[in-house]
mmCIF file of C-alpha atoms in Angstrom:
data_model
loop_
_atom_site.group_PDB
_atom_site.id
_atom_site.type_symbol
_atom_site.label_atom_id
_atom_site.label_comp_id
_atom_site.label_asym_id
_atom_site.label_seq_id
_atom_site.Cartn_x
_atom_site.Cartn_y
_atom_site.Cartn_z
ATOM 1 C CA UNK W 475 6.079 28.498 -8.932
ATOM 2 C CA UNK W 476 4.351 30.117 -12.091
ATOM 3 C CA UNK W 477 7.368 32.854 -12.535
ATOM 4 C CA UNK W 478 9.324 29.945 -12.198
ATOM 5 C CA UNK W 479 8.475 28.195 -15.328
ATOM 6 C CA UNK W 480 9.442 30.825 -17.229
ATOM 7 C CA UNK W 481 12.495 31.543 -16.390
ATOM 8 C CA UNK W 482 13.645 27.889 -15.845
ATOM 9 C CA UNK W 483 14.170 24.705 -17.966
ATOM 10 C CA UNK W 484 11.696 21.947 -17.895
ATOM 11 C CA UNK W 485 14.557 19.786 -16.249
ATOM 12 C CA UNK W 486 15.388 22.654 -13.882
ATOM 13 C CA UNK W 487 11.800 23.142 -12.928
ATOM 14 C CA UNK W 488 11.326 19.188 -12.634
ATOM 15 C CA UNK W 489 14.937 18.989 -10.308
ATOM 16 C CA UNK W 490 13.278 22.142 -8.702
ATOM 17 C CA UNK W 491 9.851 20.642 -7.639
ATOM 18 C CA UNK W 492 11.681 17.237 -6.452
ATOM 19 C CA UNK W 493 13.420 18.549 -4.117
ATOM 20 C CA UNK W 494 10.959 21.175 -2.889
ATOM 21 C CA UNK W 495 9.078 17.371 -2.434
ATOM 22 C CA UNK W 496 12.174 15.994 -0.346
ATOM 23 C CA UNK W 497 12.420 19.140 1.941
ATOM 24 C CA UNK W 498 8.433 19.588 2.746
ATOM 25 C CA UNK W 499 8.563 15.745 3.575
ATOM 26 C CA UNK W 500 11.618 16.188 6.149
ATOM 27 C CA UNK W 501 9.338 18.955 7.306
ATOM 28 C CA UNK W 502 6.880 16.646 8.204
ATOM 29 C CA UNK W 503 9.230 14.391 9.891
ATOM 30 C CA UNK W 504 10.766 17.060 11.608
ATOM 31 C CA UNK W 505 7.283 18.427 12.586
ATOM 32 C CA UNK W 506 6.480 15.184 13.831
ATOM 33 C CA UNK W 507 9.579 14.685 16.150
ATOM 34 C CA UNK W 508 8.309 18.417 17.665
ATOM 35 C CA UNK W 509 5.199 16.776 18.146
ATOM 36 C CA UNK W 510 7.270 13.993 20.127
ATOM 37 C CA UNK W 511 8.883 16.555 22.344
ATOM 38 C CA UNK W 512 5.752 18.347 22.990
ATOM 39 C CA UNK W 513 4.069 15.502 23.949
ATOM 40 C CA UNK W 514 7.004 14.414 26.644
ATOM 41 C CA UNK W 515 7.336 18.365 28.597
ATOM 42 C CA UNK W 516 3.729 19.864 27.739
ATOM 43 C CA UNK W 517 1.271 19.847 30.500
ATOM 44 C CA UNK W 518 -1.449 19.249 28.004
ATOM 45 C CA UNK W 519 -2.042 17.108 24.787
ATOM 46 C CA UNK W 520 -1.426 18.899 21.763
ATOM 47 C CA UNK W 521 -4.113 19.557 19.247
ATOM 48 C CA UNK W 522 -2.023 17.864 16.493
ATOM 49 C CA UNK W 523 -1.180 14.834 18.354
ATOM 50 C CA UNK W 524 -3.309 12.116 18.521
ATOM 51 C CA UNK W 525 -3.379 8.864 20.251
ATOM 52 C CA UNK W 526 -5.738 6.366 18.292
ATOM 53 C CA UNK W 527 -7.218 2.169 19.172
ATOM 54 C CA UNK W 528 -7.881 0.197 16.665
ATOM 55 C CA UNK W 529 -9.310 -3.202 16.973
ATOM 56 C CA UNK W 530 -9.217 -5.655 14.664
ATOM 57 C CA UNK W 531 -12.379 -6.472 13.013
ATOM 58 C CA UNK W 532 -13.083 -9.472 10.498
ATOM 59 C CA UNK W 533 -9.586 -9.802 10.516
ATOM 60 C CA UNK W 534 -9.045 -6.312 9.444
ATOM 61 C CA UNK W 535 -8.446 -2.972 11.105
ATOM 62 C CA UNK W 536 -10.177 -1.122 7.841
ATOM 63 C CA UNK W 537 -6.774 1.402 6.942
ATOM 64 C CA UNK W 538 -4.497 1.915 3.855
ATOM 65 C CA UNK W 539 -1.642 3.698 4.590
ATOM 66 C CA UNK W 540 1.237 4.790 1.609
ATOM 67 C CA UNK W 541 4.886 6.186 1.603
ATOM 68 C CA UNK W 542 7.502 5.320 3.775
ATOM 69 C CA UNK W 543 9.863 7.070 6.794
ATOM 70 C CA UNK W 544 6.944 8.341 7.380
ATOM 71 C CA UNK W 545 4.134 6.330 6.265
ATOM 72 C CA UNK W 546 0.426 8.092 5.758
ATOM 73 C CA UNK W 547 -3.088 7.269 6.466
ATOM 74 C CA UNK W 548 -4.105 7.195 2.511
ATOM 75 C CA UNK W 549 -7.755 5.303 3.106
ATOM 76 C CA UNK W 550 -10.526 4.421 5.662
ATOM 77 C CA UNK W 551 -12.659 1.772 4.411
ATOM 78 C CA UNK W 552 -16.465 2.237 5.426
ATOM 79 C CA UNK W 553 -18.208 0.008 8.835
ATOM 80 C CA UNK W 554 -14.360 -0.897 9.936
ATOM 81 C CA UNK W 555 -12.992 -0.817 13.228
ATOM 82 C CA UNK W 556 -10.753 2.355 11.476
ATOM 83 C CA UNK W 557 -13.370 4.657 10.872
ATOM 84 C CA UNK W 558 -15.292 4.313 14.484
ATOM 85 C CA UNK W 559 -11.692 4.505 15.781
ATOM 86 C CA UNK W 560 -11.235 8.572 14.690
ATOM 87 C CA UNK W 561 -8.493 7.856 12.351
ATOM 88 C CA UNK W 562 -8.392 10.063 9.757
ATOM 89 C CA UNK W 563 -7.267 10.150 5.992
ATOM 90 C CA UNK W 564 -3.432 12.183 5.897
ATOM 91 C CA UNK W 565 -2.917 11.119 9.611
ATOM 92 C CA UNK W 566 1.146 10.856 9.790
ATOM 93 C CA UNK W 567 1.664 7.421 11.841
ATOM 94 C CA UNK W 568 4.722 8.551 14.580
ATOM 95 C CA UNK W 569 4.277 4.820 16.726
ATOM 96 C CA UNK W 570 2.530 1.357 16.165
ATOM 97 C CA UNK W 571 2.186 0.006 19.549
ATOM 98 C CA UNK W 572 4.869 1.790 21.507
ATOM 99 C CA UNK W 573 7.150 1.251 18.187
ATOM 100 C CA UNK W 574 8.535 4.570 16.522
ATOM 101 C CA UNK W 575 8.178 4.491 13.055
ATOM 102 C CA UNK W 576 8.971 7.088 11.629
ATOM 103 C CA UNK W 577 12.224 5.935 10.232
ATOM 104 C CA UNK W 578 10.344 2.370 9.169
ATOM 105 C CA UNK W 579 10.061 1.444 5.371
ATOM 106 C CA UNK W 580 6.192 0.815 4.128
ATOM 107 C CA UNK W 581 7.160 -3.011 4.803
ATOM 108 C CA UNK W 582 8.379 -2.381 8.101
ATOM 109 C CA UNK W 583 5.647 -1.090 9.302
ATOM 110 C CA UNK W 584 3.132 -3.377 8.132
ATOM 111 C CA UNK W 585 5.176 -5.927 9.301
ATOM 112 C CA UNK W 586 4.421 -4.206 12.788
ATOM 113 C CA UNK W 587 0.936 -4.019 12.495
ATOM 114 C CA UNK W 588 0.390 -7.485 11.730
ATOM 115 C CA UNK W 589 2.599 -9.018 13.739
ATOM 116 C CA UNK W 590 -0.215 -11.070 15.635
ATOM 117 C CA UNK W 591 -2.162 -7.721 17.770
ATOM 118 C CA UNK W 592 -5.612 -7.574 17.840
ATOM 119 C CA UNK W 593 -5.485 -4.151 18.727
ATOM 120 C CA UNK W 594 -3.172 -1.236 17.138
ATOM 121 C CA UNK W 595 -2.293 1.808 19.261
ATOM 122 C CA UNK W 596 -1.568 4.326 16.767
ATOM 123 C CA UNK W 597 0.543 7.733 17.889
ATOM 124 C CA UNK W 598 -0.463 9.888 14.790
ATOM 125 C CA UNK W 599 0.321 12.958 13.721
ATOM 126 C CA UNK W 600 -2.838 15.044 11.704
ATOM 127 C CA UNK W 601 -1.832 17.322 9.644
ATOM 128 C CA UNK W 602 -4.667 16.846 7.092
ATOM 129 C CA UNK W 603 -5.882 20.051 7.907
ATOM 130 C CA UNK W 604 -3.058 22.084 7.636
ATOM 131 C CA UNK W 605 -2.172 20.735 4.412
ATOM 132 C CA UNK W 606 -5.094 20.622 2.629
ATOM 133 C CA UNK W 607 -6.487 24.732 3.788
ATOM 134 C CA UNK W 608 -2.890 25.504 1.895
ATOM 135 C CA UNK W 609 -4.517 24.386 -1.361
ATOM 136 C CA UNK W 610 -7.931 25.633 -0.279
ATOM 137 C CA UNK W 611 -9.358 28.816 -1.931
ATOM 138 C CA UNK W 612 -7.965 31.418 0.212
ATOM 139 C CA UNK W 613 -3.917 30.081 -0.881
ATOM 140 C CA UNK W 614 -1.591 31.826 -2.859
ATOM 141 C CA UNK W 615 -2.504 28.526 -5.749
ATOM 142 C CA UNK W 616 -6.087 30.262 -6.333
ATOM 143 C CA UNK W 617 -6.699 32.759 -9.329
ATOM 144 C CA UNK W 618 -10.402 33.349 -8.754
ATOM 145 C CA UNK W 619 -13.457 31.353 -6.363
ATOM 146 C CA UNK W 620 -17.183 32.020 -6.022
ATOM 147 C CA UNK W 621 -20.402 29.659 -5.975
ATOM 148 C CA UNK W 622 -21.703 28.520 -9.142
ATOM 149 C CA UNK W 623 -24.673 26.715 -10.140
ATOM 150 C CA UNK W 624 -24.016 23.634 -11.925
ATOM 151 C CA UNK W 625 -26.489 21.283 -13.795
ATOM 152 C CA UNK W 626 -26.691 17.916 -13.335
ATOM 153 C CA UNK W 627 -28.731 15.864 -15.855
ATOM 154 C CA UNK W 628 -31.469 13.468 -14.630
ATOM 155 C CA UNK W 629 -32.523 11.513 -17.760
ATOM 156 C CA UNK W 630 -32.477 12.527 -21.662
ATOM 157 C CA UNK W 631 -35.026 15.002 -22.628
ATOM 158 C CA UNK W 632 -35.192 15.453 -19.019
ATOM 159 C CA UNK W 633 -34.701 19.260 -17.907
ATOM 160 C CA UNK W 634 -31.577 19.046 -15.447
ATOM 161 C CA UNK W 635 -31.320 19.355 -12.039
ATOM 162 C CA UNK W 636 -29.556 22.736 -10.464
ATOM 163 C CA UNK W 637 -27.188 22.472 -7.650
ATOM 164 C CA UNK W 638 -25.080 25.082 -5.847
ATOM 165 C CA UNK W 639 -21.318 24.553 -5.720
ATOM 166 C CA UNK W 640 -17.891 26.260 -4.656
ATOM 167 C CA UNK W 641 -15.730 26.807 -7.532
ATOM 168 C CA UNK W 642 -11.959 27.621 -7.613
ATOM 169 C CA UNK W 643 -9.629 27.964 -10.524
ATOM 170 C CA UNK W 644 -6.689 27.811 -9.688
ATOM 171 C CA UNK W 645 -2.885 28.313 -11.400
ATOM 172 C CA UNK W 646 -2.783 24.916 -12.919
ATOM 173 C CA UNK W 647 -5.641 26.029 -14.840
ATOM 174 C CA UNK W 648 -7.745 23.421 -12.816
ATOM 175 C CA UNK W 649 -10.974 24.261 -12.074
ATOM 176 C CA UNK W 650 -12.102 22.643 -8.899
ATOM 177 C CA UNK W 651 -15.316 22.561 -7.330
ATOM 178 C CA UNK W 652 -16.605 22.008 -3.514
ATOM 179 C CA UNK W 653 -19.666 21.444 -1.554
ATOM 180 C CA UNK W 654 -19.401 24.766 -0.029
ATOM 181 C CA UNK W 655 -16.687 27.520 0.462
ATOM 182 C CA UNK W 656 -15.699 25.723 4.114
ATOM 183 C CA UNK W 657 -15.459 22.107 2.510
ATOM 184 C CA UNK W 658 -12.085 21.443 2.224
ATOM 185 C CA UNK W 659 -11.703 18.066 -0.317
ATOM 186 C CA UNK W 660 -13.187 19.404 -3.883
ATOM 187 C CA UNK W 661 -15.825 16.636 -4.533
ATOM 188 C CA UNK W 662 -14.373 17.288 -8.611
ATOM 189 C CA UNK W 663 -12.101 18.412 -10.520
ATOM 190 C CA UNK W 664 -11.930 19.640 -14.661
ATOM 191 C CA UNK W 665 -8.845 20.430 -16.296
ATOM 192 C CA UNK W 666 -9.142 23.075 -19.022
ATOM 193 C CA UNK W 667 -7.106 21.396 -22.031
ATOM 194 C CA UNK W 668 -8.639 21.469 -25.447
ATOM 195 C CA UNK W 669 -12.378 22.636 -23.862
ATOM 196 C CA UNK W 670 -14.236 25.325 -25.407
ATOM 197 C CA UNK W 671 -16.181 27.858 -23.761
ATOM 198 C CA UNK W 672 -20.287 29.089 -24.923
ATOM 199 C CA UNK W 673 -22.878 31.426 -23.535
ATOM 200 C CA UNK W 674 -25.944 29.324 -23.097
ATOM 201 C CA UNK W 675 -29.487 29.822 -21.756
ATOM 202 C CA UNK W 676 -30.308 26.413 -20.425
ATOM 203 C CA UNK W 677 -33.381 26.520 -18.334
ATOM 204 C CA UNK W 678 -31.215 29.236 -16.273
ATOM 205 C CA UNK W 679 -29.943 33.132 -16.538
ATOM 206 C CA UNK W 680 -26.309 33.756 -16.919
ATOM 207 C CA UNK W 681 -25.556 30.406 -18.304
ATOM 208 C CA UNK W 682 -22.261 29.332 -20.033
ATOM 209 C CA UNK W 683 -20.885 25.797 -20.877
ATOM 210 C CA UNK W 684 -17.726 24.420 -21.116
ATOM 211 C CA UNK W 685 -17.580 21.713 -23.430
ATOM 212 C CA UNK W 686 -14.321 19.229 -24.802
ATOM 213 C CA UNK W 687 -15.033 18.032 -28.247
ATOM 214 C CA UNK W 688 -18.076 16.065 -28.576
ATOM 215 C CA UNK W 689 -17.542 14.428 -25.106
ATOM 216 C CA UNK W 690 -17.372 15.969 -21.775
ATOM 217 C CA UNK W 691 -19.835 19.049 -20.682
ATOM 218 C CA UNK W 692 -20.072 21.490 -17.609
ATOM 219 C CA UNK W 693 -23.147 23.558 -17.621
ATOM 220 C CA UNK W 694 -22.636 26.646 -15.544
ATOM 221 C CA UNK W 695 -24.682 29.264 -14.365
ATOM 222 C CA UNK W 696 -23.925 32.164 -12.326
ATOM 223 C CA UNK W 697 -26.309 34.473 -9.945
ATOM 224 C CA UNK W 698 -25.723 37.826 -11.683
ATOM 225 C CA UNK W 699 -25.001 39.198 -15.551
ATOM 226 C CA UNK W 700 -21.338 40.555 -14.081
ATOM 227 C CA UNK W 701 -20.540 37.325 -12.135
ATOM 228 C CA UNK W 702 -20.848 35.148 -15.240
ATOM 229 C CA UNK W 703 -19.628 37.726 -17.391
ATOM 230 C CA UNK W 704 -15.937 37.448 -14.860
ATOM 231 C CA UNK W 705 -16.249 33.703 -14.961
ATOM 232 C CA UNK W 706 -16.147 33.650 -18.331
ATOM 233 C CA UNK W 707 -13.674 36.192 -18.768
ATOM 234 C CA UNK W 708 -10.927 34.046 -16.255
ATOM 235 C CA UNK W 709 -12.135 30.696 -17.909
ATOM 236 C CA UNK W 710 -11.492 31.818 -21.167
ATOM 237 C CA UNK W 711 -7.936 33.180 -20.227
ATOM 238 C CA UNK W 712 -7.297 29.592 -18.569
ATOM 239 C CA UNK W 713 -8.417 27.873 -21.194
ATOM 240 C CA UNK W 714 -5.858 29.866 -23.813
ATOM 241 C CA UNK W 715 -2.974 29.327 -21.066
ATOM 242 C CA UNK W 716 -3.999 25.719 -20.460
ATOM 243 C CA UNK W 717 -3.788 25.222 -24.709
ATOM 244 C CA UNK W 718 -0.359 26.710 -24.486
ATOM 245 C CA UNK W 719 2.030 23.332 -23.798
ATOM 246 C CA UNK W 720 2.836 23.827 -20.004
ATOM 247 C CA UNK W 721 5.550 22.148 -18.136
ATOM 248 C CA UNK W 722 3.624 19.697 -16.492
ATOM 249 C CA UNK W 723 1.544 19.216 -20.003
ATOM 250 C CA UNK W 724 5.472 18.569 -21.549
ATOM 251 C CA UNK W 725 6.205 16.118 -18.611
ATOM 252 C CA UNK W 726 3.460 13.970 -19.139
ATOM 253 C CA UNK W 727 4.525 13.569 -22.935
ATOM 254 C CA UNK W 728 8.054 12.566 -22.034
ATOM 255 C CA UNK W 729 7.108 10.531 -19.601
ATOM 256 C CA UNK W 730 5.237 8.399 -22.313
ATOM 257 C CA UNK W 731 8.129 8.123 -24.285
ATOM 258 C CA UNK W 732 10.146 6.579 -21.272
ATOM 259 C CA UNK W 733 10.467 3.532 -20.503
ATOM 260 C CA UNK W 734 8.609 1.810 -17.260
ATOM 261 C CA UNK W 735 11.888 1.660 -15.099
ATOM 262 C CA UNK W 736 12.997 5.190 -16.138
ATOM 263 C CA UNK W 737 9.745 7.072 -14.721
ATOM 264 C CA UNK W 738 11.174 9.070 -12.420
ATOM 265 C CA UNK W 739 9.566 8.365 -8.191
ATOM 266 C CA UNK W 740 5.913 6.765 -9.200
ATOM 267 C CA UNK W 741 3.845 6.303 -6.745
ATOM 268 C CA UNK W 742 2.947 2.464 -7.869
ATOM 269 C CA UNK W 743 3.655 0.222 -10.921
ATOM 270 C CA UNK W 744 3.474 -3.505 -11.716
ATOM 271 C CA UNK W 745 1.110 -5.803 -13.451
ATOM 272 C CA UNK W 746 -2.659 -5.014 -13.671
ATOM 273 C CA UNK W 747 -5.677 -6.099 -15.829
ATOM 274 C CA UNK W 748 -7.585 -3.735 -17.471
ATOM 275 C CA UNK W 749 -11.229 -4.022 -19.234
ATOM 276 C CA UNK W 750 -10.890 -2.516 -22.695
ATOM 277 C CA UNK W 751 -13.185 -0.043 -23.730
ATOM 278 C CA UNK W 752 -13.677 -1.059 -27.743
ATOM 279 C CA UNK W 753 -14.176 -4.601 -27.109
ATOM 280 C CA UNK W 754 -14.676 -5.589 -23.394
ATOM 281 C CA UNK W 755 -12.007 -7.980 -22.922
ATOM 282 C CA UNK W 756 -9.133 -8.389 -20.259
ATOM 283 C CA UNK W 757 -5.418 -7.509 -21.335
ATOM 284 C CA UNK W 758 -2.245 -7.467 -19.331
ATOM 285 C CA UNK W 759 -0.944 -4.600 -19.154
ATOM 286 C CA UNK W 760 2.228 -3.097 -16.961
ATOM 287 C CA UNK W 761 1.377 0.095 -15.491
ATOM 288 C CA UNK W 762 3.082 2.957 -13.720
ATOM 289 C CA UNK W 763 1.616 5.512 -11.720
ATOM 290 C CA UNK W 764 3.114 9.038 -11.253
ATOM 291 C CA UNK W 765 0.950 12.228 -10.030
ATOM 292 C CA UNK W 766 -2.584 10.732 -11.112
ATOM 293 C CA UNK W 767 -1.726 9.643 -14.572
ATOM 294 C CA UNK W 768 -1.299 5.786 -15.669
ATOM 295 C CA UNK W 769 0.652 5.223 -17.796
ATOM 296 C CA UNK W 770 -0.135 1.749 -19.988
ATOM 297 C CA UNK W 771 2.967 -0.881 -21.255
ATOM 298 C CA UNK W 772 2.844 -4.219 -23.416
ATOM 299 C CA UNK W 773 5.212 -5.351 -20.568
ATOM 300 C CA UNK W 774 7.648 -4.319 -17.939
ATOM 301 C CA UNK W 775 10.024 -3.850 -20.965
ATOM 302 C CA UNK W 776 8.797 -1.895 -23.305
ATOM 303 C CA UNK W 777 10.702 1.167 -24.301
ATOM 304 C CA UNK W 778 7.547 3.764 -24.145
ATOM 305 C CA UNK W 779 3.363 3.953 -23.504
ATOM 306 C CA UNK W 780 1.302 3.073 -25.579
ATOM 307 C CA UNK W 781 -1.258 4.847 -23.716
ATOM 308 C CA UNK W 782 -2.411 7.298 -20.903
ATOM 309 C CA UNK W 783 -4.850 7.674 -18.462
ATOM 310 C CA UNK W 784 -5.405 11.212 -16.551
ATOM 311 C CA UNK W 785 -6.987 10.768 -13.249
ATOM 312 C CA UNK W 786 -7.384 14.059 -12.081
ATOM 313 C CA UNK W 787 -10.459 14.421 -9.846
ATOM 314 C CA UNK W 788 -11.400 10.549 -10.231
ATOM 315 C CA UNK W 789 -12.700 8.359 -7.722
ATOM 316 C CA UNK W 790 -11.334 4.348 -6.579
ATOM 317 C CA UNK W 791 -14.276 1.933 -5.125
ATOM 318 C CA UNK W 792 -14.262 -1.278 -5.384
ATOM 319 C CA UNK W 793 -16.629 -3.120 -7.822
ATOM 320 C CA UNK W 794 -16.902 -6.986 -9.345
ATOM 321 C CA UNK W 795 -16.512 -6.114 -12.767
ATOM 322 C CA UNK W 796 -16.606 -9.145 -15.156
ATOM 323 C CA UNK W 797 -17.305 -11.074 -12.267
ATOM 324 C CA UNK W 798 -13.799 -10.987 -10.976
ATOM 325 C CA UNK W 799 -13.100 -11.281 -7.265
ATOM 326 C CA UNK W 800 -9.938 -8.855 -7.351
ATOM 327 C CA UNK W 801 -11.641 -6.364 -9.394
ATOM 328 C CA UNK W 802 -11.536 -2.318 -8.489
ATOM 329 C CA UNK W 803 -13.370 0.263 -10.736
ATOM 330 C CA UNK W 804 -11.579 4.396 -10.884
ATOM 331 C CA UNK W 805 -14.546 6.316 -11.339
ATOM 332 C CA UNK W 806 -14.982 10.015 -13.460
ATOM 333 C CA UNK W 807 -17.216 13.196 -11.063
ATOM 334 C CA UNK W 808 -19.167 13.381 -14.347
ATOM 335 C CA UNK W 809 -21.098 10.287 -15.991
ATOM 336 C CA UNK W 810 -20.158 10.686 -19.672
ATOM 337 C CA UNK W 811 -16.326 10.847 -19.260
ATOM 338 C CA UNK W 812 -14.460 7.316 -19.294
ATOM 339 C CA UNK W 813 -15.043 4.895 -16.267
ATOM 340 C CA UNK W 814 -11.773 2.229 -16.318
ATOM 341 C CA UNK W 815 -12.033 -0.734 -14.741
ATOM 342 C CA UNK W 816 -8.758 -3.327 -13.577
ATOM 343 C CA UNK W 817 -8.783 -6.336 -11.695
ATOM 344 C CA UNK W 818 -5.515 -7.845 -9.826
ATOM 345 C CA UNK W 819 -4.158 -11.623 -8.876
ATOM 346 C CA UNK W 820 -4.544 -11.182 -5.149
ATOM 347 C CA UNK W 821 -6.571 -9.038 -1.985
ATOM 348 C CA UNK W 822 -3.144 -7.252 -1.228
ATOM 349 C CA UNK W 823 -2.099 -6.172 -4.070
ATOM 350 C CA UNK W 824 -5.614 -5.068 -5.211
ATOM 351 C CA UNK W 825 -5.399 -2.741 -2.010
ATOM 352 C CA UNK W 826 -2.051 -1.554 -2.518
ATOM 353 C CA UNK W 827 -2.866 -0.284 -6.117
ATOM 354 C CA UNK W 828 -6.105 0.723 -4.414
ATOM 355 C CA UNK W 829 -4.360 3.015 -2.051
ATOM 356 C CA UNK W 830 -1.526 4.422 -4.053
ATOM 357 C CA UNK W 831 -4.174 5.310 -6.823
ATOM 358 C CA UNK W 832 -6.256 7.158 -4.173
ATOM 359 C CA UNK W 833 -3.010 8.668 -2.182
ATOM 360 C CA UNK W 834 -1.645 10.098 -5.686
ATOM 361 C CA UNK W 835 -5.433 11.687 -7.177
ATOM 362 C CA UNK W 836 -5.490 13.294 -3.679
ATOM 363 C CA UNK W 837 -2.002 14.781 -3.540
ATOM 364 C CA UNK W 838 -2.357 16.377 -6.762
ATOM 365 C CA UNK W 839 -5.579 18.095 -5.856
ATOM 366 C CA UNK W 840 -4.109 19.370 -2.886
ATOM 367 C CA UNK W 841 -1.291 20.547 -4.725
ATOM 368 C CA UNK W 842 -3.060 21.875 -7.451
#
């Protein structure tokens, strides 16, 4: 996809990636109705296919699921009925019940669920692990992995506290980082726009830091002299390519200057309230959602954002900011960049931006 941007408009390349989307997703389906037949003439089970219970719990079953024809496992809430159950996060749902649904709208198949059961039998297709080892460190997206040691401050004054991570950089000039080199969901992510990279001794050989401004900082250290010395030699590259306007970079700009309704497939929008950051007050504000950015509106009418949020390698929990019953918090890997806060009118519609927030951080890490 890299060659690609050269050679191709940013329309063409945006038409391109749309309906390289469409066709992967009638993969799935496709792969799904395979599963189907399997299921009906193989002897034995296949690994893929899954037949999951869950019963209700606190009048809950304790799953998000997002998209439509098919819809997808997006979140597991913690002590449910859900996450005893072996449901897993990118499960493909084939039947509610004895009900195909692969063909059923998002509505539809809620509908199904709740339609008075106490107990969902869930036909599910997992492809979680296929999908996400293609964006893992061994695909054709990686430029360059290998473990890192990263600091993590305890208190000011305070020396920091060393930890040994997984680190891939891959051709979004993304660096990601993991647990270790068999985890498979990056517990982080740093996009390399506007930083700046130093040499620095902090308590540890082969340091270097990469720093944005005044704000955000990554203290790295590597185990040898010619580890860090490639590190930095990649990071600096990515860094000069990533402060180079890029097409997804150019995307994000004209998306801001779009209307709400002219946003091309997001992945939520509608009414939210969000804490301000200057003064600590509640505003309306109509927001879209589209590949982990938010994008902020007076209304549902205005012609372009006023403002932008990048979400790339954030976190959604739940919190009761303000005091407000409705109230979710999207969370930064590192302390010191911005936390945002937004509260909604009602339970389901806090969980539906809940889940499409998670659904679309998580795509575009495994897509990275």
């Amino acid at each position: 996809m890299g060659h690609l941007k050269g050679v191709l408009s940013n329309c063409e390349y945006g038409n391109l990636r749309q309906k390289l989307e469409e066709i992967f997703k009638l993969m799935l389906v496709l792969w799904c109705r395979q599963c189907e037949v399997n299921r009906l003439v193989a002897p034995e089970p296949c690994e893929s296919d899954k037949t999951v219970v869950v019963r209700r719990g606190n009048e809950e079953f304790g799953f998000r699921i997002h998209g439509s024809k098919p819809v997808v496992v997006s979140a597991i809430e913690p002590d449910t009925p859900a996450e005893s159950s072996g449901l897993e996060v990118g499960d493909i749902i084939i039947s509610v019940n004895g009900i195909n649904v692969l063909d059923k709208t998002h509505s539809e198949v809620v509908k199904i669920a709740h339609s008075g059961s106490e107990i969902l039998e869930l036909d599910v297709a997992r492809t979680c692990e296929v999908v996400a080892s293609l964006a893992h460190e061994g695909g054709p997206a990686a430029l360059y992995s290998g473990y890192l040691w990263r600091a993590a401050p305890l208190r000011p004054h305070h020396p920091p506290r060393w930890t040994r991570r997984w680190f891939v950089l891959k051709r979004d000039n993304c660096l990601y980082y993991y647990k270790t080199d068999s985890s498979i969901h990056p517990v982080g992510a740093l996009m390399l726009v506007n930083y700046q990279l130093t040499e620095e001794d902090a308590g540890k050989p082969h340091g270097f830091r990469l720093q944005r401004g005044g704000g955000t900082r990554l203290q790295l250290a590597a185990d040898t002299s010619e580890a860090a010395a490639r590190w930095r030699a990649v990071l600096a590259h990515a860094i000069d390519a990533s402060d180079q306007r890029d097409g997804w970079l150019e995307m994000t700009i004209r998306n801001m200057k779009l209307p709400p309704s002219s946003i091309p497939r997001p992945d939520c929008f509608g009414y939210l309230m969000k804490l301000g950051s200057k003064w600590k007050s509640w505003a309306k504000r109509y927001c879209v959602l589209k590949d982990a950015c938010l994008y902020f509106y007076n209304d549902g009418n205005s012609k372009s954002a006023f403002g932008m949020a990048c979400l790339h390698g954030y976190r959604v929990q739940t919190c009761a900011a303000g005091g407000k019953k409705y109230a979710f918090e999207v969370m930064p890997t590192e302390p010191k960049q911005r936390h945002f806060y937004f509260h909604t009118e009602s339970e389901m519609d806090k969980k539906r931006w809940m889940a499409a927030l998670e659904y679309s951080i998580d795509r575009w890490m495994k897509a990275g």
